[in-house]
Coordinates of C-alpha atoms in Angstrom, one line a residue:
M28 CA 0.0 0.0 0.0
Y29 CA 2.8 2.4 0.8
A30 CA 4.3 1.8 -2.7
I31 CA 0.9 2.5 -4.3
I32 CA 0.3 5.8 -2.4
A33 CA 3.9 6.9 -3.0
F34 CA 3.5 6.3 -6.8
A35 CA 0.1 8.1 -6.9
R36 CA 1.7 11.0 -4.9
Q37 CA 4.6 11.2 -7.3
M38 CA 2.2 11.4 -10.3
A39 CA 0.1 14.1 -8.5
E40 CA 3.2 16.1 -7.9
E41 CA 4.7 15.6 -11.4
F42 CA 1.5 16.6 -13.2
E43 CA 0.7 19.3 -10.7
L44 CA -2.7 18.0 -9.7
P45 CA -4.8 20.1 -7.4
C46 CA -5.3 19.0 -3.8
E47 CA -8.9 18.2 -4.6
A48 CA -7.7 15.5 -7.0
F49 CA -5.2 13.9 -4.5
N50 CA -5.9 14.8 -0.8
P51 CA -3.8 12.9 1.8
C52 CA -6.4 13.7 4.5
G53 CA -7.0 10.1 5.7
K54 CA -10.4 8.4 6.0
F55 CA -12.8 7.0 8.6
N56 CA -14.3 3.6 9.2
A57 CA -17.7 4.7 10.6
A58 CA -19.8 2.6 12.9
A59 CA -23.5 3.2 13.3
S60 CA -24.2 0.3 15.8
A61 CA -22.6 -1.6 18.7
K62 CA -21.8 -4.4 16.2
G63 CA -20.1 -1.9 14.0
H64 CA -18.1 -0.4 16.9
R65 CA -16.9 -3.9 17.7
H66 CA -15.7 -4.3 14.1
N67 CA -13.8 -1.0 14.5
Q68 CA -12.2 -2.3 17.7
D69 CA -11.1 -5.5 16.0
Y70 CA -9.8 -3.4 13.0
A71 CA -7.8 -1.2 15.4
R72 CA -6.2 -4.2 17.0
H73 CA -5.2 -5.5 13.6
L74 CA -3.7 -2.1 12.7
T75 CA -1.7 -2.1 15.9
H76 CA -0.4 -5.5 15.1
M77 CA 0.7 -4.2 11.7
G78 CA 2.3 -1.1 13.2
E79 CA -0.1 1.2 11.5
P80 CA -1.3 4.5 13.2
W81 CA -5.0 5.0 14.0
E82 CA -7.3 7.1 16.2
M83 CA -10.7 6.2 17.5
Y84 CA -13.4 8.9 17.4
D85 CA -16.4 8.7 19.8
A86 CA -19.9 9.7 18.9
A87 CA -19.5 13.4 19.7
Q88 CA -16.3 13.6 17.6
M89 CA -18.0 11.9 14.7
A90 CA -21.0 14.3 15.0
E91 CA -18.6 17.3 14.9
L92 CA -16.9 15.9 11.8
T93 CA -19.9 14.8 9.8
G94 CA -22.7 17.1 11.1
T95 CA -24.9 14.1 12.0
G96 CA -25.4 12.1 15.2
Y97 CA -25.9 8.9 13.3
Y98 CA -22.5 7.3 14.1
Q99 CA -21.4 5.8 17.4
S100 CA -17.7 5.8 16.6
G101 CA -15.2 6.2 13.8
L102 CA -11.8 4.7 13.2
F103 CA -9.5 7.2 11.6
T104 CA -6.5 6.0 9.5
P105 CA -4.3 9.0 8.8
G106 CA -2.1 7.4 6.1
T107 CA -4.8 7.1 3.5
V108 CA -5.7 9.4 0.6
M109 CA -8.9 10.7 -0.8
L110 CA -9.1 11.1 -4.6
Q111 CA -11.5 13.0 -6.8
P112 CA -11.5 10.2 -9.4
A113 CA -12.3 12.1 -12.6
M114 CA -10.0 15.0 -11.8
Y115 CA -7.2 12.6 -10.8
I116 CA -7.4 10.4 -13.9
R117 CA -7.9 13.2 -16.4
G118 CA -5.1 15.2 -14.8
I119 CA -2.7 12.2 -15.3
A120 CA -4.0 11.7 -18.8
R121 CA -3.2 15.3 -19.7
G122 CA 0.3 14.9 -18.2
L123 CA 1.0 11.7 -20.1
A124 CA -0.2 13.3 -23.3
S125 CA 2.3 16.2 -22.8
H126 CA 5.0 13.5 -22.7
H127 CA 4.0 12.2 -26.1
A128 CA 1.8 9.3 -25.0
L129 CA -1.2 8.7 -27.2
I130 CA -4.5 8.1 -25.4
F131 CA -7.6 7.0 -27.4
E132 CA -10.9 7.3 -25.6
N133 CA -14.2 6.0 -26.9
S134 CA -12.2 3.4 -29.0
P135 CA -13.5 0.0 -27.9
V136 CA -11.3 -2.9 -28.9
T137 CA -13.5 -5.2 -31.0
A138 CA -10.8 -7.8 -31.8
L139 CA -7.4 -8.8 -30.4
E140 CA -5.4 -11.1 -32.6
H141 CA -1.9 -12.5 -32.4
N142 CA 0.0 -12.7 -35.7
G143 CA 3.6 -12.5 -34.6
D144 CA 2.7 -9.2 -32.9
W145 CA -0.6 -8.3 -31.3
S146 CA -3.2 -6.3 -33.3
A147 CA -6.0 -4.5 -31.5
T148 CA -8.9 -3.6 -33.8
T149 CA -11.2 -0.7 -33.1
P150 CA -14.1 0.8 -35.1
S151 CA -11.8 3.5 -36.4
G152 CA -8.4 1.8 -36.8
Q153 CA -5.9 -0.7 -35.6
V154 CA -2.9 -0.7 -33.2
T155 CA -0.1 -3.3 -33.5
A156 CA 2.5 -4.0 -30.8
P157 CA 4.7 -6.8 -29.7
R158 CA 3.4 -6.6 -26.1
V159 CA 0.0 -5.7 -24.8
I160 CA -1.3 -5.2 -21.3
L161 CA -5.0 -5.8 -20.6
A162 CA -6.1 -3.5 -17.8
V163 CA -9.8 -4.1 -18.3
N164 CA -10.8 -5.7 -15.0
G165 CA -13.8 -8.0 -15.5
H166 CA -13.7 -7.5 -19.3
A167 CA -10.8 -10.0 -19.4
N168 CA -13.7 -12.4 -19.9
S169 CA -14.7 -10.5 -23.1
F170 CA -11.3 -11.5 -24.5
G171 CA -11.8 -15.1 -23.7
L172 CA -9.6 -15.1 -20.6
Y173 CA -10.3 -16.5 -17.2
P174 CA -13.6 -18.2 -18.2
Q175 CA -15.9 -19.0 -15.3
Q176 CA -13.4 -17.5 -12.8
L177 CA -14.4 -13.9 -12.4
I178 CA -17.3 -12.5 -10.4
H179 CA -19.0 -9.4 -11.9
V180 CA -20.5 -7.3 -9.2
F181 CA -22.2 -3.9 -9.6
T182 CA -22.1 -1.3 -6.8
Y183 CA -24.2 1.9 -6.9
A184 CA -24.0 5.5 -5.8
S185 CA -26.0 8.7 -5.7
M186 CA -24.8 12.3 -5.5
T187 CA -26.8 15.2 -4.2
R188 CA -27.3 18.5 -6.0
A189 CA -25.0 21.2 -4.8
L190 CA -26.0 22.3 -1.3
T191 CA -27.0 25.9 -0.7
A192 CA -25.1 28.1 1.7
Q193 CA -27.9 27.7 4.2
E194 CA -27.9 23.9 3.9
V195 CA -24.2 23.9 4.4
K196 CA -24.6 26.0 7.5
T197 CA -27.5 23.7 8.8
L198 CA -25.4 20.6 8.3
G199 CA -22.2 21.9 9.8
G200 CA -19.2 19.5 10.1
A201 CA -16.1 19.4 8.0
R202 CA -16.4 20.3 4.3
N203 CA -14.4 17.2 3.1
W204 CA -14.4 13.8 4.6
G205 CA -15.0 10.1 3.7
A206 CA -16.4 7.3 5.7
T207 CA -16.4 3.7 4.7
P208 CA -18.8 1.4 6.7
A209 CA -17.7 -0.8 9.6
D210 CA -19.7 -3.5 7.9
P211 CA -18.5 -4.4 4.4
L212 CA -22.0 -4.3 3.0
G213 CA -22.9 -1.0 4.7
T214 CA -23.1 2.5 3.4
T215 CA -20.1 4.5 2.3
V216 CA -20.6 8.3 2.7
R217 CA -18.4 11.0 1.3
R218 CA -18.8 14.8 1.6
I219 CA -17.0 16.9 -1.0
S220 CA -16.4 20.6 -1.4
G221 CA -14.7 21.8 -4.5
M222 CA -15.3 23.0 -8.0
G223 CA -18.6 21.2 -8.2
G224 CA -19.9 22.8 -5.0
D225 CA -20.7 21.1 -1.6
R226 CA -22.3 17.7 -2.2
I227 CA -22.8 14.4 -0.4
I228 CA -22.4 11.0 -2.0
I229 CA -24.1 7.8 -0.8
R230 CA -22.9 4.3 -1.9
N231 CA -24.5 1.0 -1.0
R232 CA -26.0 -2.1 -2.4
A233 CA -24.3 -4.7 -4.6
T234 CA -25.6 -7.2 -7.2
F235 CA -23.9 -10.1 -9.1
D236 CA -24.5 -9.6 -12.8
P237 CA -22.5 -11.9 -15.1
S238 CA -23.8 -10.0 -18.2
M239 CA -21.8 -7.0 -16.9
Q240 CA -24.9 -4.8 -17.6
V241 CA -27.7 -3.5 -15.4
S242 CA -31.0 -1.9 -16.3
E243 CA -32.5 1.5 -15.5
R244 CA -35.1 -0.3 -13.5
R245 CA -32.4 -1.7 -11.2
I246 CA -30.9 1.8 -10.8
R247 CA -34.3 3.1 -9.8
A248 CA -34.8 0.3 -7.2
V249 CA -31.4 0.9 -5.7
S250 CA -32.1 4.6 -5.6
R251 CA -34.8 4.1 -3.0
S252 CA -32.2 2.5 -0.7
H253 CA -29.9 5.4 -1.2
D254 CA -32.6 7.9 -0.4
A255 CA -33.5 6.0 2.8
S256 CA -29.8 5.8 3.9
F257 CA -29.3 9.5 3.2
S258 CA -32.4 10.6 5.1
A259 CA -31.5 8.4 8.1
R260 CA -28.0 10.1 8.3
F261 CA -29.0 13.6 7.4
P262 CA -32.7 14.2 8.4
A263 CA -32.3 18.0 8.3
L264 CA -31.4 17.6 4.6
R265 CA -34.0 15.0 3.6
H266 CA -35.5 17.5 1.2
V267 CA -32.2 17.6 -0.8
S268 CA -32.5 15.8 -4.1
M269 CA -30.0 13.5 -5.8
Q270 CA -28.7 15.0 -9.0
Y271 CA -26.7 11.9 -10.2
R272 CA -27.2 8.2 -9.8
W273 CA -25.0 5.4 -11.3
G274 CA -23.7 1.9 -11.0
G275 CA -20.2 0.6 -11.7
R276 CA -18.5 -2.7 -12.1
L277 CA -16.3 -4.5 -9.6
C278 CA -14.5 -7.7 -10.5
L279 CA -13.9 -10.3 -7.7
S280 CA -12.5 -13.8 -7.5
R281 CA -13.6 -16.5 -5.1
N282 CA -10.2 -16.6 -3.4
N283 CA -9.6 -12.9 -3.5
V284 CA -6.6 -12.9 -5.9
A285 CA -5.9 -11.0 -9.1
A286 CA -6.1 -12.2 -12.7
F287 CA -2.5 -11.3 -13.2
G288 CA 0.4 -12.4 -15.4
E289 CA 1.5 -13.3 -18.9
V290 CA -1.5 -15.2 -20.2
M291 CA -0.2 -15.7 -23.7
P292 CA 3.2 -14.8 -25.3
G293 CA 3.3 -11.0 -25.2
L294 CA -0.1 -10.6 -23.6
Y295 CA -0.3 -9.5 -20.0
S296 CA -3.3 -9.3 -17.7
A297 CA -3.6 -6.8 -14.9
C298 CA -7.2 -7.5 -13.9
C299 CA -9.6 -8.4 -11.1
Q300 CA -8.9 -5.9 -8.3
N301 CA -11.4 -7.4 -5.8
G302 CA -13.1 -4.2 -5.1
L303 CA -9.9 -2.2 -4.5
G304 CA -9.6 -0.8 -8.0
T305 CA -7.7 2.4 -7.3
A306 CA -5.1 0.8 -5.0
K307 CA -4.7 -2.7 -6.5
G308 CA -5.3 -1.4 -10.1
T309 CA -2.4 1.0 -9.7
L310 CA -0.3 -1.8 -8.2
H311 CA -1.1 -4.4 -10.8
G312 CA -0.6 -1.8 -13.6
M313 CA 2.8 -1.0 -12.3
L314 CA 3.8 -4.6 -11.9
A315 CA 2.4 -5.6 -15.4
A316 CA 4.6 -2.9 -16.9
D317 CA 7.6 -4.3 -15.0
L318 CA 6.8 -7.8 -16.1
A319 CA 6.3 -6.8 -19.8
S320 CA 9.6 -4.9 -19.8
G321 CA 11.6 -7.5 -18.0
H322 CA 12.1 -5.8 -14.6
D323 CA 11.9 -8.1 -11.6
S324 CA 11.2 -7.1 -8.0
P325 CA 10.2 -8.8 -4.7
L326 CA 6.7 -7.3 -5.0
L327 CA 6.3 -8.7 -8.5
Q328 CA 7.4 -12.1 -7.4
Q329 CA 5.0 -12.0 -4.5
V330 CA 2.0 -11.2 -6.8
Q331 CA 3.1 -13.9 -9.3
E332 CA 3.2 -16.5 -6.6
Q333 CA -0.5 -16.1 -5.8
A334 CA -2.9 -18.8 -7.0
A335 CA -5.1 -18.3 -10.1
P336 CA -8.7 -17.2 -9.5
R337 CA -10.8 -20.2 -8.5
R338 CA -13.5 -21.5 -10.8
L339 CA -17.1 -20.5 -10.0
P340 CA -20.0 -22.9 -9.7
P341 CA -21.9 -23.4 -12.9
P342 CA -24.8 -21.1 -13.7
P343 CA -27.4 -20.5 -12.3
F344 CA -25.9 -21.6 -9.0
A345 CA -23.3 -18.9 -9.1
W346 CA -25.9 -16.2 -9.6
L347 CA -28.3 -17.6 -7.0
G348 CA -25.5 -18.1 -4.4
A349 CA -23.7 -14.7 -4.9
N350 CA -26.9 -12.6 -4.8
A351 CA -28.3 -14.5 -1.8
L352 CA -25.1 -14.0 0.1
M353 CA -25.0 -10.3 -0.7
K354 CA -28.7 -9.8 0.3
W355 CA -28.1 -11.6 3.5
G356 CA -25.1 -9.5 4.2
E357 CA -27.1 -6.3 3.6
W358 CA -29.9 -7.5 5.9
T359 CA -27.5 -8.3 8.7
A360 CA -25.7 -4.9 8.2
G361 CA -28.6 -3.3 10.0
A362 CA -28.0 0.3 10.8
E363 CA -24.7 0.2 8.9
L364 CA -26.8 0.1 5.7

């Protein structure tokens, strides 16, 4: 993790990204119940064993931070970083372009063929190279790789409209903070203040969708859960509407390992980040570049020694089992959801 944060910090400094894009302000594991607080205490003991710093906030301190009395405690980890994802990625893309890298957006690869070199075909052209890195997460399946080994999960989020000055005053608390739930299937909350105004983001619910697509109907159903979670945490702002709602793909494996390595001569996979896309995606991208260019390291050896993703049960058992497990987890999350 230190190597990943250091690499991201180096890019932020090199490409002169604003603090909003890369903010080393730490984050909180927020607990809304006695069960959640026990999770935080267990987490704190684990961090102590690892030699990592932490600080436990009580209910009053969490209320001062968040502007809501919803939380019983919060475990603060000062070594972590908050990103504004779009600003971060686009800032890096602009920096790379200034160093003569070519970036083609909206250019889906419709075929990938090996004829001595690798040729990637898009609707507008073709790129040929001796070595190719696939950093497409779950879409490794779309290239015929890791069949029946990857779990395609969608998670969902909603973002409020910009709060008015009076609403910001009513809420109080800090202008920028992020809280992941003490329960893994609870609600993540993030408050942001920047070029887009003061907003609150709610993220919860997860579904297993092997097709890698979800419907507008699903988004509407999940939206009701987001509205309920938002109102429970911020009753004084229950009138505030959500301006944006979306779902996004995660790729998991049954044994929590990456789909990483040279899968065919000259073809490298840096996929399946198991829900930690920013952190593990950065790590696996770094290591795939090292592997493709012949640079070894202890960290690369460690990742290569991991087992391959385990096979999934045949359909429909995988779909039934995964969704039943997630629904059970959300139900037992209680107030954390």
